[in-house]
Amino acid sequence: AVVSTQSGHYGRGQRTKCPISSVAIVWVAWYSCRWVYDKQTMVLQFFRELDFYKKVPRDLKEGTLGGAAITVSCIILTVYLVVSELSLYSNGSLKTSMFVTTGNHEESLNAILNITILGRQCDELDVDIRNSGGRKIEDVLKTYKKQEREDCTLYVEVLLPRAPGAILILNKRIPRYRYRLVPEDPDEKVIHLRPGWVKPENYTTPEGYELLKSPAHISLDHRINHVEFGDDIPVRTRWDDVLPDRSTPFKVLNGMKKSHHLALSHDYHLKLVPTSFIDQNKVRTDSFQYTYAHQSFLMVTPGGIAPRGSTVIFRYEVSALEIRYRYTRKPLYHLLTMMCAIVGGIFTVAGIIDRVFFNVHQVLRKKIQLGKQS
């Protein structure tokens, strides 16, 4: 309420405040705060009633030796399972799948062949790449190296078409004769001189031996040092989960040796299985597992044995199926779920076991006290 008064001197009205308005404002503010406090108390009380884990006063709790033993066991088991789960989550896992490949069949595949021809000179040998129809394929050799010591080692790296084909190692030049030293003592061993060896003019036969010459039937005895197709698989310990011995499916022929001392041809039939690896960084590596079958035969013509026809052939064919190894890591929510399951499950079961033992102990103790022990 406002009261107006007139002043004759100034000729205009003045306003003065009434104390009733201040009291009303204070009363409304106090009542509002009290109402809000009561409502807040009611809401908090409602939420307290929703508590499934109501607390027991500390004075009513009682510790037992059995409960302590169960608690310690639970802690040890929980720590072990949690550490194991964290290790599995950090290391990830490999997922294996197999399907019909739909890749580009016009692409080439990289092949590496390292082979040693025993007792031969490198200038007598040659390497040839042919398709399944026998036609020679040009401009596919990436690397071709020869290393000659007592034997001839050939290193070949080639881009092969995915269509069936073959890698041939054949005789380029064959000497007509070969020599051997025959001892006069029959108990001594015959010494076969290197194929292609030509008798020098001033050659002197060793004492106790006789130098004999015979027609040369040159063999292609060999030792396979390394055969691999595709890219080299990544060297990571996590691949050991599915590939405990990486040399078994990818380098089956490594260390293979064929030695018959005859003019035999050796035919290797290889079945290549495309295999891809995808790591945690989405980096893909394409390689080939393979199996093989071997057969050897003697090249014979109407005129007799044909040593020039002796070859070492690696025939290959790519399978339509592809095997894929993908490195995967479990999502974070899976780890959190497993953690809750481990902790909650262990302590829940432990609580049940502890309650059963405690109740049985209480019943037995009460019977003993009443003298009803049986």
Tab-separated table of C-alpha atoms in Angstrom:
chain	number	residue	atom	x	y	z
A	1	ALA	CA	0.000	0.000	0.000
A	2	VAL	CA	1.236	3.378	-0.837
A	3	VAL	CA	-0.045	6.550	0.866
A	4	SER	CA	0.109	9.862	-1.042
A	5	THR	CA	0.452	13.211	0.781
A	6	GLN	CA	0.286	16.790	-0.540
A	7	SER	CA	2.753	19.512	0.306
A	8	GLY	CA	1.521	23.039	-0.205
A	9	HIS	CA	5.059	24.437	-0.442
A	10	TYR	CA	6.205	22.278	-3.364
A	11	GLY	CA	2.784	21.649	-4.864
A	12	ARG	CA	3.495	17.912	-5.746
A	13	GLY	CA	2.900	14.498	-4.074
A	14	GLN	CA	5.473	12.219	-2.247
A	15	ARG	CA	5.327	8.378	-1.729
A	16	THR	CA	6.348	6.490	1.454
A	17	LYS	CA	6.781	2.605	1.812
A	18	CYS	CA	4.547	0.557	4.062
A	19	PRO	CA	6.219	-2.090	6.332
A	20	ILE	CA	3.436	-4.592	5.550
A	21	SER	CA	4.900	-5.361	2.064
A	22	SER	CA	8.329	-6.462	3.447
A	23	VAL	CA	6.728	-8.885	5.906
A	24	ALA	CA	4.675	-10.456	3.143
A	25	ILE	CA	7.729	-11.021	0.922
A	26	VAL	CA	9.690	-12.656	3.756
A	27	TRP	CA	6.770	-14.911	4.659
A	28	VAL	CA	6.314	-16.079	1.031
A	29	ALA	CA	10.050	-16.817	0.641
A	30	TRP	CA	10.190	-18.805	3.916
A	31	TYR	CA	7.113	-20.840	2.994
A	32	SER	CA	8.530	-21.612	-0.462
A	33	CYS	CA	11.838	-22.812	0.959
A	34	ARG	CA	10.049	-24.975	3.508
A	35	TRP	CA	7.894	-26.515	0.773
A	36	VAL	CA	10.921	-27.265	-1.402
A	37	TYR	CA	12.770	-28.794	1.557
A	38	ASP	CA	9.833	-31.037	2.420
A	39	LYS	CA	9.507	-32.200	-1.168
A	40	GLN	CA	13.242	-32.858	-1.394
A	41	THR	CA	13.103	-34.887	1.794
A	42	MET	CA	10.216	-36.928	0.417
A	43	VAL	CA	12.089	-37.612	-2.833
A	44	LEU	CA	15.274	-38.637	-1.023
A	45	GLN	CA	13.285	-40.898	1.277
A	46	PHE	CA	11.658	-42.498	-1.773
A	47	PHE	CA	15.049	-43.205	-3.320
A	48	ARG	CA	16.344	-44.639	-0.053
A	49	GLU	CA	13.490	-47.133	-0.116
A	50	LEU	CA	14.695	-48.286	-3.564
A	51	ASP	CA	18.088	-49.345	-2.169
A	52	PHE	CA	18.471	-53.126	-2.728
A	53	TYR	CA	21.687	-53.152	-0.706
A	54	LYS	CA	20.536	-51.904	2.672
A	55	LYS	CA	23.368	-51.455	5.115
A	56	VAL	CA	23.794	-53.394	8.332
A	57	PRO	CA	25.155	-51.497	11.316
A	58	ARG	CA	28.803	-52.200	11.928
A	59	ASP	CA	28.090	-53.286	15.513
A	60	LEU	CA	25.919	-56.177	14.265
A	61	LYS	CA	28.615	-57.668	12.010
A	62	GLU	CA	30.679	-60.652	13.106
A	63	GLY	CA	33.876	-61.921	11.466
A	64	THR	CA	34.724	-65.631	11.208
A	65	LEU	CA	37.806	-67.595	10.197
A	66	GLY	CA	35.856	-69.452	7.517
A	67	GLY	CA	34.579	-66.212	6.039
A	68	ALA	CA	38.110	-64.799	6.008
A	69	ALA	CA	39.421	-67.887	4.171
A	70	ILE	CA	36.647	-67.631	1.579
A	71	THR	CA	37.309	-63.899	1.124
A	72	VAL	CA	41.039	-64.420	0.527
A	73	SER	CA	40.289	-67.201	-1.974
A	74	CYS	CA	37.822	-64.948	-3.777
A	75	ILE	CA	40.350	-62.143	-4.044
A	76	ILE	CA	43.049	-64.450	-5.465
A	77	LEU	CA	40.648	-66.002	-7.979
A	78	THR	CA	39.271	-62.611	-9.000
A	79	VAL	CA	42.730	-61.159	-9.594
A	80	TYR	CA	43.743	-64.186	-11.682
A	81	LEU	CA	40.631	-64.072	-13.862
A	82	VAL	CA	40.778	-60.295	-14.289
A	83	VAL	CA	44.442	-60.408	-15.357
A	84	SER	CA	43.670	-63.255	-17.781
A	85	GLU	CA	40.782	-61.336	-19.303
A	86	LEU	CA	42.900	-58.188	-19.681
A	87	SER	CA	45.614	-60.241	-21.394
A	88	LEU	CA	43.117	-61.709	-23.847
A	89	TYR	CA	41.721	-58.268	-24.559
A	90	SER	CA	45.131	-56.704	-25.195
A	91	ASN	CA	46.449	-59.555	-27.375
A	92	GLY	CA	43.303	-59.957	-29.425
A	93	SER	CA	42.490	-63.096	-31.398
A	94	LEU	CA	42.643	-64.493	-34.905
A	95	LYS	CA	39.490	-65.214	-36.826
A	96	THR	CA	39.780	-67.779	-39.614
A	97	SER	CA	37.438	-67.854	-42.584
A	98	MET	CA	37.393	-69.695	-45.913
A	99	PHE	CA	35.518	-68.688	-49.030
A	100	VAL	CA	35.667	-68.793	-52.828
A	101	THR	CA	38.050	-66.091	-53.983
A	102	THR	CA	36.713	-63.338	-56.214
A	103	GLY	CA	40.009	-61.541	-56.784
A	104	ASN	CA	41.452	-60.321	-60.044
A	105	HIS	CA	42.672	-63.410	-61.879
A	106	GLU	CA	44.727	-61.246	-64.232
A	107	GLU	CA	47.091	-60.367	-61.395
A	108	SER	CA	50.476	-62.031	-61.103
A	109	LEU	CA	51.811	-63.894	-58.132
A	110	ASN	CA	55.360	-63.590	-56.888
A	111	ALA	CA	57.379	-66.826	-56.694
A	112	ILE	CA	60.852	-67.460	-55.268
A	113	LEU	CA	62.849	-70.587	-56.100
A	114	ASN	CA	66.282	-71.357	-54.676
A	115	ILE	CA	67.620	-74.730	-55.811
A	116	THR	CA	71.055	-76.366	-55.928
A	117	ILE	CA	71.831	-78.773	-58.783
A	118	LEU	CA	74.380	-81.239	-57.450
A	119	GLY	CA	77.595	-81.795	-59.377
A	120	ARG	CA	76.741	-79.498	-62.291
A	121	GLN	CA	78.116	-76.316	-63.796
A	122	CYS	CA	75.856	-73.304	-64.093
A	123	ASP	CA	76.588	-72.751	-67.766
A	124	GLU	CA	75.082	-76.170	-68.477
A	125	LEU	CA	71.691	-75.207	-67.014
A	126	ASP	CA	68.871	-72.900	-67.941
A	127	VAL	CA	65.544	-71.766	-66.446
A	128	ASP	CA	62.347	-71.578	-68.443
A	129	ILE	CA	58.800	-70.389	-67.616
A	130	ARG	CA	55.906	-71.920	-69.532
A	131	ASN	CA	52.125	-71.987	-69.384
A	132	SER	CA	49.958	-75.077	-69.194
A	133	GLY	CA	50.023	-75.399	-72.985
A	134	GLY	CA	53.823	-75.564	-73.090
A	135	ARG	CA	54.385	-72.066	-74.508
A	136	LYS	CA	57.283	-70.076	-73.159
A	137	ILE	CA	56.333	-66.954	-71.185
A	138	GLU	CA	58.619	-63.978	-71.729
A	139	ASP	CA	59.498	-60.990	-69.529
A	140	VAL	CA	58.445	-62.509	-66.208
A	141	LEU	CA	61.849	-62.985	-64.552
A	142	LYS	CA	62.533	-60.411	-61.831
A	143	THR	CA	65.788	-61.866	-60.507
A	144	TYR	CA	67.987	-64.633	-61.876
A	145	LYS	CA	71.256	-65.367	-60.051
A	146	LYS	CA	73.771	-68.188	-60.343
A	147	GLN	CA	76.290	-69.200	-57.708
A	148	GLU	CA	78.798	-71.871	-58.575
A	149	ARG	CA	81.064	-73.699	-56.156
A	150	GLU	CA	81.170	-77.489	-56.130
A	151	ASP	CA	77.526	-77.389	-57.213
A	152	CYS	CA	75.376	-74.848	-59.039
A	153	THR	CA	72.862	-72.832	-57.013
A	154	LEU	CA	70.106	-71.036	-58.901
A	155	TYR	CA	68.065	-68.218	-57.374
A	156	VAL	CA	64.972	-67.315	-59.364
A	157	GLU	CA	62.341	-64.699	-58.538
A	158	VAL	CA	59.538	-64.537	-61.056
A	159	LEU	CA	56.065	-63.020	-61.542
A	160	LEU	CA	53.826	-65.914	-62.522
A	161	PRO	CA	50.354	-65.632	-64.037
A	162	ARG	CA	47.541	-67.088	-61.936
A	163	ALA	CA	46.668	-69.441	-64.776
A	164	PRO	CA	48.285	-72.912	-64.445
A	165	GLY	CA	51.894	-73.002	-65.550
A	166	ALA	CA	55.328	-74.401	-64.755
A	167	ILE	CA	58.899	-73.455	-63.871
A	168	LEU	CA	61.440	-75.649	-65.658
A	169	ILE	CA	65.107	-76.218	-64.956
A	170	LEU	CA	66.605	-77.960	-67.937
A	171	ASN	CA	69.905	-78.858	-69.525
A	172	LYS	CA	71.358	-76.154	-71.712
A	173	ARG	CA	74.606	-77.894	-72.648
A	174	ILE	CA	75.533	-81.496	-71.996
A	175	PRO	CA	79.018	-82.992	-72.396
A	176	ARG	CA	79.202	-86.149	-74.465
A	177	TYR	CA	81.441	-87.990	-72.020
A	178	ARG	CA	82.178	-88.175	-68.340
A	179	TYR	CA	85.224	-89.530	-66.536
A	180	ARG	CA	85.782	-91.645	-63.479
A	181	LEU	CA	88.834	-92.883	-61.616
A	182	VAL	CA	88.670	-96.622	-61.058
A	183	PRO	CA	91.048	-97.903	-58.328
A	184	GLU	CA	93.217	-100.944	-58.848
A	185	ASP	CA	92.271	-102.123	-55.370
A	186	PRO	CA	88.649	-103.367	-55.551
A	187	ASP	CA	88.099	-102.310	-51.938
A	188	GLU	CA	88.664	-98.680	-52.831
A	189	LYS	CA	85.795	-96.393	-53.892
A	190	VAL	CA	85.344	-95.268	-57.490
A	191	ILE	CA	85.823	-91.513	-57.905
A	192	HIS	CA	83.374	-89.873	-60.321
A	193	LEU	CA	84.788	-86.699	-61.759
A	194	ARG	CA	82.565	-83.714	-62.212
A	195	PRO	CA	80.213	-83.896	-65.213
A	196	GLY	CA	81.521	-81.768	-68.039
A	197	TRP	CA	85.120	-82.209	-66.935
A	198	VAL	CA	87.501	-82.272	-69.896
A	199	LYS	CA	90.828	-84.070	-69.647
A	200	PRO	CA	93.720	-81.582	-69.871
A	201	GLU	CA	96.643	-82.394	-72.153
A	202	ASN	CA	99.136	-82.600	-69.270
A	203	TYR	CA	96.807	-84.529	-66.957
A	204	THR	CA	98.467	-87.236	-64.848
A	205	THR	CA	96.371	-90.071	-63.499
A	206	PRO	CA	96.758	-90.503	-59.707
A	207	GLU	CA	98.790	-93.475	-58.588
A	208	GLY	CA	96.687	-96.588	-58.097
A	209	TYR	CA	93.830	-95.349	-60.287
A	210	GLU	CA	92.838	-95.728	-63.917
A	211	LEU	CA	91.028	-92.969	-65.779
A	212	LEU	CA	88.041	-94.324	-67.722
A	213	LYS	CA	85.726	-92.459	-70.100
A	214	SER	CA	82.073	-93.339	-70.647
A	215	PRO	CA	79.041	-91.747	-72.337
A	216	ALA	CA	77.590	-89.005	-70.160
A	217	HIS	CA	74.109	-89.515	-68.780
A	218	ILE	CA	73.815	-86.293	-66.827
A	219	SER	CA	71.527	-86.353	-63.823
A	220	LEU	CA	69.667	-83.428	-62.305
A	221	ASP	CA	70.081	-84.466	-58.686
A	222	HIS	CA	69.145	-81.471	-56.624
A	223	ARG	CA	68.472	-79.966	-53.231
A	224	ILE	CA	65.628	-77.466	-52.838
A	225	ASN	CA	66.720	-74.673	-50.529
A	226	HIS	CA	63.642	-72.467	-50.664
A	227	VAL	CA	60.307	-72.351	-52.493
A	228	GLU	CA	57.752	-69.684	-51.633
A	229	PHE	CA	54.791	-68.059	-53.348
A	230	GLY	CA	53.312	-64.646	-52.634
A	231	ASP	CA	54.434	-62.182	-49.992
A	232	ASP	CA	56.313	-63.285	-46.933
A	233	ILE	CA	53.905	-63.690	-44.020
A	234	PRO	CA	54.323	-61.191	-41.158
A	235	VAL	CA	56.592	-62.361	-38.367
A	236	ARG	CA	54.482	-61.829	-35.267
A	237	THR	CA	54.039	-64.117	-32.328
A	238	ARG	CA	50.258	-63.734	-32.491
A	239	TRP	CA	50.200	-65.730	-35.751
A	240	ASP	CA	51.559	-68.691	-33.803
A	241	ASP	CA	48.054	-69.282	-32.410
A	242	VAL	CA	46.892	-70.668	-35.753
A	243	LEU	CA	50.253	-71.266	-37.423
A	244	PRO	CA	52.489	-72.960	-34.849
A	245	ASP	CA	54.988	-73.894	-37.567
A	246	ARG	CA	54.929	-71.334	-40.347
A	247	SER	CA	57.357	-73.374	-42.482
A	248	THR	CA	54.925	-76.293	-42.737
A	249	PRO	CA	52.109	-74.910	-44.908
A	250	PHE	CA	54.047	-72.178	-46.730
A	251	LYS	CA	57.477	-73.714	-47.352
A	252	VAL	CA	56.821	-77.427	-47.629
A	253	LEU	CA	59.599	-78.159	-50.130
A	254	ASN	CA	62.375	-76.421	-48.191
A	255	GLY	CA	65.226	-78.863	-47.599
A	256	MET	CA	63.933	-81.487	-50.049
A	257	LYS	CA	66.758	-83.500	-51.671
A	258	LYS	CA	66.605	-85.920	-54.598
A	259	SER	CA	69.769	-87.828	-55.482
A	260	HIS	CA	69.579	-90.925	-57.711
A	261	HIS	CA	72.695	-90.501	-59.919
A	262	LEU	CA	70.515	-91.212	-62.953
A	263	ALA	CA	69.282	-89.092	-65.839
A	264	LEU	CA	65.872	-88.769	-64.233
A	265	SER	CA	63.324	-86.024	-64.711
A	266	HIS	CA	61.625	-84.741	-61.562
A	267	ASP	CA	58.069	-83.466	-61.707
A	268	TYR	CA	56.571	-81.527	-58.786
A	269	HIS	CA	52.839	-80.811	-58.847
A	270	LEU	CA	51.992	-77.891	-56.528
A	271	LYS	CA	48.500	-76.913	-55.412
A	272	LEU	CA	48.509	-73.287	-54.232
A	273	VAL	CA	45.904	-72.057	-51.737
A	274	PRO	CA	45.587	-68.243	-51.526
A	275	THR	CA	45.993	-67.074	-47.926
A	276	SER	CA	45.612	-63.530	-46.655
A	277	PHE	CA	46.521	-61.969	-43.307
A	278	ILE	CA	44.886	-58.789	-41.984
A	279	ASP	CA	46.452	-57.320	-38.851
A	280	GLN	CA	45.052	-54.847	-36.328
A	281	ASN	CA	46.077	-51.915	-38.552
A	282	LYS	CA	44.057	-53.287	-41.506
A	283	VAL	CA	47.288	-54.084	-43.368
A	284	ARG	CA	46.775	-57.046	-45.690
A	285	THR	CA	49.442	-59.565	-46.698
A	286	ASP	CA	48.739	-62.072	-49.478
A	287	SER	CA	50.605	-65.357	-49.475
A	288	PHE	CA	50.049	-68.940	-50.649
A	289	GLN	CA	50.019	-72.194	-48.773
A	290	TYR	CA	50.703	-75.229	-50.914
A	291	THR	CA	50.899	-78.986	-51.010
A	292	TYR	CA	52.844	-81.045	-53.508
A	293	ALA	CA	53.124	-84.435	-55.193
A	294	HIS	CA	56.395	-85.675	-56.709
A	295	GLN	CA	57.200	-88.174	-59.395
A	296	SER	CA	60.408	-89.026	-61.228
A	297	PHE	CA	60.819	-90.813	-64.522
A	298	LEU	CA	63.504	-91.702	-67.055
A	299	MET	CA	63.387	-90.037	-70.459
A	300	VAL	CA	63.827	-92.819	-73.026
A	301	THR	CA	63.789	-92.472	-76.800
A	302	PRO	CA	64.095	-95.144	-79.514
A	303	GLY	CA	67.808	-94.406	-79.580
A	304	GLY	CA	68.208	-94.953	-75.855
A	305	ILE	CA	68.298	-92.670	-72.820
A	306	ALA	CA	67.923	-88.985	-73.654
A	307	PRO	CA	69.855	-87.047	-70.998
A	308	ARG	CA	69.070	-83.725	-72.617
A	309	GLY	CA	65.391	-84.339	-71.856
A	310	SER	CA	66.058	-84.509	-68.097
A	311	THR	CA	64.318	-81.635	-66.354
A	312	VAL	CA	63.144	-80.449	-62.963
A	313	ILE	CA	59.599	-79.134	-63.342
A	314	PHE	CA	57.522	-77.239	-60.800
A	315	ARG	CA	53.936	-77.283	-62.059
A	316	TYR	CA	51.517	-75.095	-60.149
A	317	GLU	CA	47.782	-74.478	-60.028
A	318	VAL	CA	45.959	-71.894	-57.906
A	319	SER	CA	42.953	-73.082	-55.905
A	320	ALA	CA	39.615	-71.272	-56.084
A	321	LEU	CA	39.305	-71.284	-52.289
A	322	GLU	CA	40.926	-68.612	-50.144
A	323	ILE	CA	41.793	-68.760	-46.452
A	324	ARG	CA	41.760	-65.505	-44.504
A	325	TYR	CA	43.236	-64.840	-41.080
A	326	ARG	CA	41.948	-61.617	-39.529
A	327	TYR	CA	43.292	-60.140	-36.310
A	328	THR	CA	40.398	-58.914	-34.194
A	329	ARG	CA	40.096	-57.327	-30.767
A	330	LYS	CA	37.050	-57.640	-28.548
A	331	PRO	CA	35.071	-54.418	-27.970
A	332	LEU	CA	35.401	-52.503	-24.706
A	333	TYR	CA	31.862	-53.290	-23.579
A	334	HIS	CA	32.692	-56.998	-23.762
A	335	LEU	CA	35.647	-56.464	-21.414
A	336	LEU	CA	33.501	-54.467	-18.959
A	337	THR	CA	30.778	-57.130	-19.072
A	338	MET	CA	33.288	-59.870	-18.332
A	339	MET	CA	34.758	-57.865	-15.449
A	340	CYS	CA	31.339	-57.413	-13.869
A	341	ALA	CA	30.513	-61.074	-14.432
A	342	ILE	CA	33.772	-62.207	-12.836
A	343	VAL	CA	33.571	-59.972	-9.774
A	344	GLY	CA	29.834	-60.348	-9.244
A	345	GLY	CA	29.740	-64.062	-9.912
A	346	ILE	CA	32.641	-64.939	-7.647
A	347	PHE	CA	31.478	-62.893	-4.676
A	348	THR	CA	27.857	-64.026	-5.087
A	349	VAL	CA	28.807	-67.691	-5.085
A	350	ALA	CA	31.252	-67.089	-2.253
A	351	GLY	CA	28.493	-65.395	-0.226
A	352	ILE	CA	26.206	-68.399	-0.730
A	353	ILE	CA	28.955	-70.811	0.319
A	354	ASP	CA	29.824	-68.694	3.347
A	355	ARG	CA	26.157	-68.463	4.412
A	356	VAL	CA	25.691	-72.245	4.101
A	357	PHE	CA	28.795	-73.027	6.169
A	358	PHE	CA	27.900	-70.401	8.746
A	359	ASN	CA	24.335	-71.701	9.183
A	360	VAL	CA	25.518	-75.301	9.453
A	361	HIS	CA	28.092	-74.250	12.026
A	362	GLN	CA	25.469	-72.388	14.040
A	363	VAL	CA	23.095	-75.383	14.025
A	364	LEU	CA	25.830	-77.789	15.099
A	365	ARG	CA	27.003	-75.461	17.865
A	366	LYS	CA	23.457	-75.050	19.171
A	367	LYS	CA	22.955	-78.828	19.252
A	368	ILE	CA	26.216	-79.265	21.116
A	369	GLN	CA	25.149	-76.679	23.645
A	370	LEU	CA	21.791	-78.483	24.134
A	371	GLY	CA	23.486	-81.866	24.442
A	372	LYS	CA	21.827	-83.278	21.312
A	373	GLN	CA	24.982	-84.141	19.473
A	374	SER	CA	24.685	-87.514	17.742
